[in-house]
Amino acid sequence: MKEYQVVSNIRVYEYTELTDEERELVDKAREMTRHSYAPYSHFYVGAALRLRNGKVIPGCNQENAASPSTICAERSAIFAAGAQYPQEPVVQLAIAARNEKGFMQAPIPPCGACRQVILETEHRFKQPIRILLACETGIHVVETINALLPLQFVEESME
Ligand code: THU
């Protein structure tokens, strides 16, 4: 038997420790929870990503009575960016969520499907994406999706 460990590095920042650009992104993700369409879960997720050209692209979850048709906040932002700026790498992605009681106390990491899409976006542009998970107790930051999705299925996996 062999064993190996997968270790992820996660930094937790105070809001005041972030750069102006990062604060702008976190603010936008929080604001986008107000645009969320979540009549079924009442769980309102906002996302905002920054492209290399500096543009900020927002997103939020959009639910549907046929639940698999729902799209998460992260993918809504990434796909919107891909549609509007197909050549621009994504460099940062902020995520925030709240329920009816307010913003979450713990970070809300992206779901498995979103992690896979973030991974493909990193590979597509050969650009790591800094992910900022904003919650009331701090901003949890990883430098790449590798920290959240360590064993990966990618195009090369099929070769
Ligand atoms: N949701 C997101 O928007 N992002 C995630 O990473 C987790 C889940 C949304 C989907 C659905 O509208 C609601 O949260 C409850 O699952």
GROMACS .gro file of N, CA, C and O in nm, residues 91-138:
model
  192
   91VAL      N    1  -0.859   3.640  -1.427
   91VAL     CA    2  -0.748   3.642  -1.331
   91VAL      C    3  -0.795   3.628  -1.186
   91VAL      O    4  -0.721   3.577  -1.101
   92GLN      N    5  -0.914   3.675  -1.156
   92GLN     CA    6  -0.966   3.668  -1.018
   92GLN      C    7  -1.114   3.638  -1.022
   92GLN      O    8  -1.184   3.681  -1.114
   93LEU      N    9  -1.161   3.570  -0.917
   93LEU     CA   10  -1.304   3.539  -0.907
   93LEU      C   11  -1.344   3.550  -0.760
   93LEU      O   12  -1.285   3.482  -0.675
   94ALA      N   13  -1.440   3.636  -0.731
   94ALA     CA   14  -1.491   3.649  -0.593
   94ALA      C   15  -1.631   3.588  -0.585
   94ALA      O   16  -1.711   3.600  -0.680
   95ILE      N   17  -1.660   3.526  -0.472
   95ILE     CA   18  -1.789   3.460  -0.452
   95ILE      C   19  -1.841   3.499  -0.313
   95ILE      O   20  -1.765   3.498  -0.215
   96ALA      N   21  -1.969   3.531  -0.307
   96ALA     CA   22  -2.033   3.561  -0.178
   96ALA      C   23  -2.172   3.500  -0.179
   96ALA      O   24  -2.230   3.480  -0.286
   97ALA      N   25  -2.225   3.469  -0.062
   97ALA     CA   26  -2.358   3.409  -0.057
   97ALA      C   27  -2.429   3.451   0.070
   97ALA      O   28  -2.366   3.477   0.173
   98ARG      N   29  -2.560   3.455   0.058
   98ARG     CA   30  -2.641   3.482   0.178
   98ARG      C   31  -2.769   3.401   0.170
   98ARG      O   32  -2.813   3.361   0.061
   99ASN      N   33  -2.827   3.380   0.287
   99ASN     CA   34  -2.961   3.323   0.291
   99ASN      C   35  -3.052   3.430   0.351
   99ASN      O   36  -3.014   3.547   0.359
  100GLU      N   37  -3.170   3.388   0.398
  100GLU     CA   38  -3.263   3.491   0.446
  100GLU      C   39  -3.215   3.555   0.576
  100GLU      O   40  -3.265   3.660   0.615
  101LYS      N   41  -3.117   3.492   0.641
  101LYS     CA   42  -3.066   3.550   0.768
  101LYS      C   43  -2.950   3.648   0.745
  101LYS      O   44  -2.910   3.718   0.836
  102GLY      N   45  -2.896   3.648   0.625
  102GLY     CA   46  -2.785   3.740   0.596
  102GLY      C   47  -2.668   3.669   0.530
  102GLY      O   48  -2.680   3.552   0.490
  103PHE      N   49  -2.556   3.741   0.520
  103PHE     CA   50  -2.438   3.682   0.456
  103PHE      C   51  -2.385   3.567   0.542
  103PHE      O   52  -2.399   3.568   0.665
  104MET      N   53  -2.324   3.469   0.476
  104MET     CA   54  -2.283   3.347   0.543
  104MET      C   55  -2.163   3.372   0.636
  104MET      O   56  -2.077   3.455   0.608
  105GLN      N   57  -2.159   3.297   0.743
  105GLN     CA   58  -2.049   3.306   0.839
  105GLN      C   59  -1.927   3.227   0.790
  105GLN      O   60  -1.813   3.260   0.824
  106ALA      N   61  -1.953   3.123   0.713
  106ALA     CA   62  -1.845   3.037   0.661
  106ALA      C   63  -1.835   3.055   0.510
  106ALA      O   64  -1.935   3.091   0.445
  107PRO      N   65  -1.718   3.032   0.452
  107PRO     CA   66  -1.705   3.049   0.307
  107PRO      C   67  -1.790   2.946   0.231
  107PRO      O   68  -1.808   2.834   0.278
  108ILE      N   69  -1.840   2.988   0.115
  108ILE     CA   70  -1.916   2.896   0.028
  108ILE      C   71  -1.828   2.865  -0.091
  108ILE      O   72  -1.817   2.945  -0.184
  109PRO      N   73  -1.763   2.750  -0.089
  109PRO     CA   74  -1.675   2.717  -0.202
  109PRO      C   75  -1.759   2.673  -0.322
  109PRO      O   76  -1.872   2.628  -0.306
  110PRO      N   77  -1.704   2.688  -0.443
  110PRO     CA   78  -1.779   2.649  -0.562
  110PRO      C   79  -1.815   2.500  -0.561
  110PRO      O   80  -1.739   2.418  -0.509
  111CYS      N   81  -1.929   2.469  -0.620
  111CYS     CA   82  -1.973   2.329  -0.631
  111CYS      C   83  -1.879   2.255  -0.728
  111CYS      O   84  -1.798   2.316  -0.798
  112GLY      N   85  -1.894   2.126  -0.735
  112GLY     CA   86  -1.807   2.044  -0.819
  112GLY      C   87  -1.811   2.084  -0.966
  112GLY      O   88  -1.707   2.092  -1.032
  113ALA      N   89  -1.932   2.110  -1.017
  113ALA     CA   90  -1.944   2.148  -1.159
  113ALA      C   91  -1.872   2.280  -1.185
  113ALA      O   92  -1.803   2.296  -1.286
  114CYS      N   93  -1.887   2.373  -1.093
  114CYS     CA   94  -1.820   2.504  -1.112
  114CYS      C   95  -1.668   2.488  -1.102
  114CYS      O   96  -1.593   2.552  -1.176
  115ARG      N   97  -1.623   2.402  -1.011
  115ARG     CA   98  -1.477   2.379  -1.001
  115ARG      C   99  -1.423   2.328  -1.134
  115ARG      O  100  -1.316   2.368  -1.180
  116GLN      N  101  -1.498   2.238  -1.196
  116GLN     CA  102  -1.453   2.181  -1.324
  116GLN      C  103  -1.447   2.290  -1.432
  116GLN      O  104  -1.355   2.293  -1.513
  117VAL      N  105  -1.544   2.379  -1.429
  117VAL     CA  106  -1.547   2.487  -1.530
  117VAL      C  107  -1.435   2.588  -1.501
  117VAL      O  108  -1.369   2.638  -1.594
  118ILE      N  109  -1.410   2.617  -1.374
  118ILE     CA  110  -1.299   2.708  -1.339
  118ILE      C  111  -1.167   2.645  -1.385
  118ILE      O  112  -1.080   2.712  -1.441
  119LEU      N  113  -1.153   2.515  -1.362
  119LEU     CA  114  -1.032   2.443  -1.405
  119LEU      C  115  -1.011   2.457  -1.556
  119LEU      O  116  -0.902   2.488  -1.603
  120GLU      N  117  -1.117   2.434  -1.631
  120GLU     CA  118  -1.106   2.443  -1.778
  120GLU      C  119  -1.070   2.587  -1.820
  120GLU      O  120  -0.995   2.608  -1.915
  121THR      N  121  -1.122   2.684  -1.747
  121THR     CA  122  -1.092   2.824  -1.779
  121THR      C  123  -0.945   2.854  -1.753
  121THR      O  124  -0.879   2.922  -1.832
  122GLU      N  125  -0.893   2.801  -1.643
  122GLU     CA  126  -0.748   2.817  -1.616
  122GLU      C  127  -0.666   2.756  -1.730
  122GLU      O  128  -0.571   2.815  -1.778
  123HIS      N  129  -0.705   2.635  -1.772
  123HIS     CA  130  -0.628   2.566  -1.877
  123HIS      C  131  -0.643   2.638  -2.011
  123HIS      O  132  -0.545   2.652  -2.085
  124ARG      N  133  -0.764   2.683  -2.038
  124ARG     CA  134  -0.791   2.749  -2.166
  124ARG      C  135  -0.699   2.869  -2.187
  124ARG      O  136  -0.647   2.891  -2.296
  125PHE      N  137  -0.680   2.946  -2.080
  125PHE     CA  138  -0.600   3.069  -2.092
  125PHE      C  139  -0.461   3.056  -2.032
  125PHE      O  140  -0.386   3.154  -2.027
  126LYS      N  141  -0.430   2.936  -1.983
  126LYS     CA  142  -0.300   2.914  -1.915
  126LYS      C  143  -0.277   3.022  -1.810
  126LYS      O  144  -0.171   3.086  -1.804
  127GLN      N  145  -0.378   3.042  -1.729
  127GLN     CA  146  -0.377   3.151  -1.631
  127GLN      C  147  -0.443   3.104  -1.501
  127GLN      O  148  -0.563   3.073  -1.501
  128PRO      N  149  -0.366   3.095  -1.391
  128PRO     CA  150  -0.431   3.061  -1.264
  128PRO      C  151  -0.533   3.167  -1.224
  128PRO      O  152  -0.513   3.285  -1.253
  129ILE      N  153  -0.638   3.124  -1.160
  129ILE     CA  154  -0.743   3.218  -1.117
  129ILE      C  155  -0.739   3.226  -0.964
  129ILE      O  156  -0.753   3.125  -0.895
  130ARG      N  157  -0.717   3.347  -0.914
  130ARG     CA  158  -0.719   3.370  -0.770
  130ARG      C  159  -0.865   3.374  -0.725
  130ARG      O  160  -0.944   3.454  -0.777
  131ILE      N  161  -0.903   3.287  -0.633
  131ILE     CA  162  -1.043   3.275  -0.592
  131ILE      C  163  -1.059   3.332  -0.452
  131ILE      O  164  -0.987   3.292  -0.359
  132LEU      N  165  -1.154   3.424  -0.437
  132LEU     CA  166  -1.178   3.490  -0.309
  132LEU      C  167  -1.316   3.450  -0.259
  132LEU      O  168  -1.417   3.486  -0.321
  133LEU      N  169  -1.320   3.375  -0.150
  133LEU     CA  170  -1.447   3.330  -0.093
  133LEU      C  171  -1.480   3.423   0.024
  133LEU      O  172  -1.415   3.417   0.130
  134ALA      N  173  -1.578   3.508   0.001
  134ALA     CA  174  -1.607   3.613   0.100
  134ALA      C  175  -1.715   3.565   0.196
  134ALA      O  176  -1.819   3.515   0.153
  135CYS      N  177  -1.689   3.580   0.324
  135CYS     CA  178  -1.793   3.552   0.424
  135CYS      C  179  -1.772   3.647   0.540
  135CYS      O  180  -1.676   3.726   0.540
  136GLU      N  181  -1.858   3.638   0.638
  136GLU     CA  182  -1.856   3.737   0.746
  136GLU      C  183  -1.734   3.724   0.837
  136GLU      O  184  -1.702   3.816   0.911
  137THR      N  185  -1.666   3.609   0.831
  137THR     CA  186  -1.551   3.588   0.918
  137THR      C  187  -1.417   3.611   0.848
  137THR      O  188  -1.311   3.588   0.906
  138GLY      N  189  -1.421   3.653   0.722
  138GLY     CA  190  -1.296   3.678   0.650
  138GLY      C  191  -1.309   3.643   0.503
  138GLY      O  192  -1.413   3.594   0.459
   0.00000   0.00000   0.00000
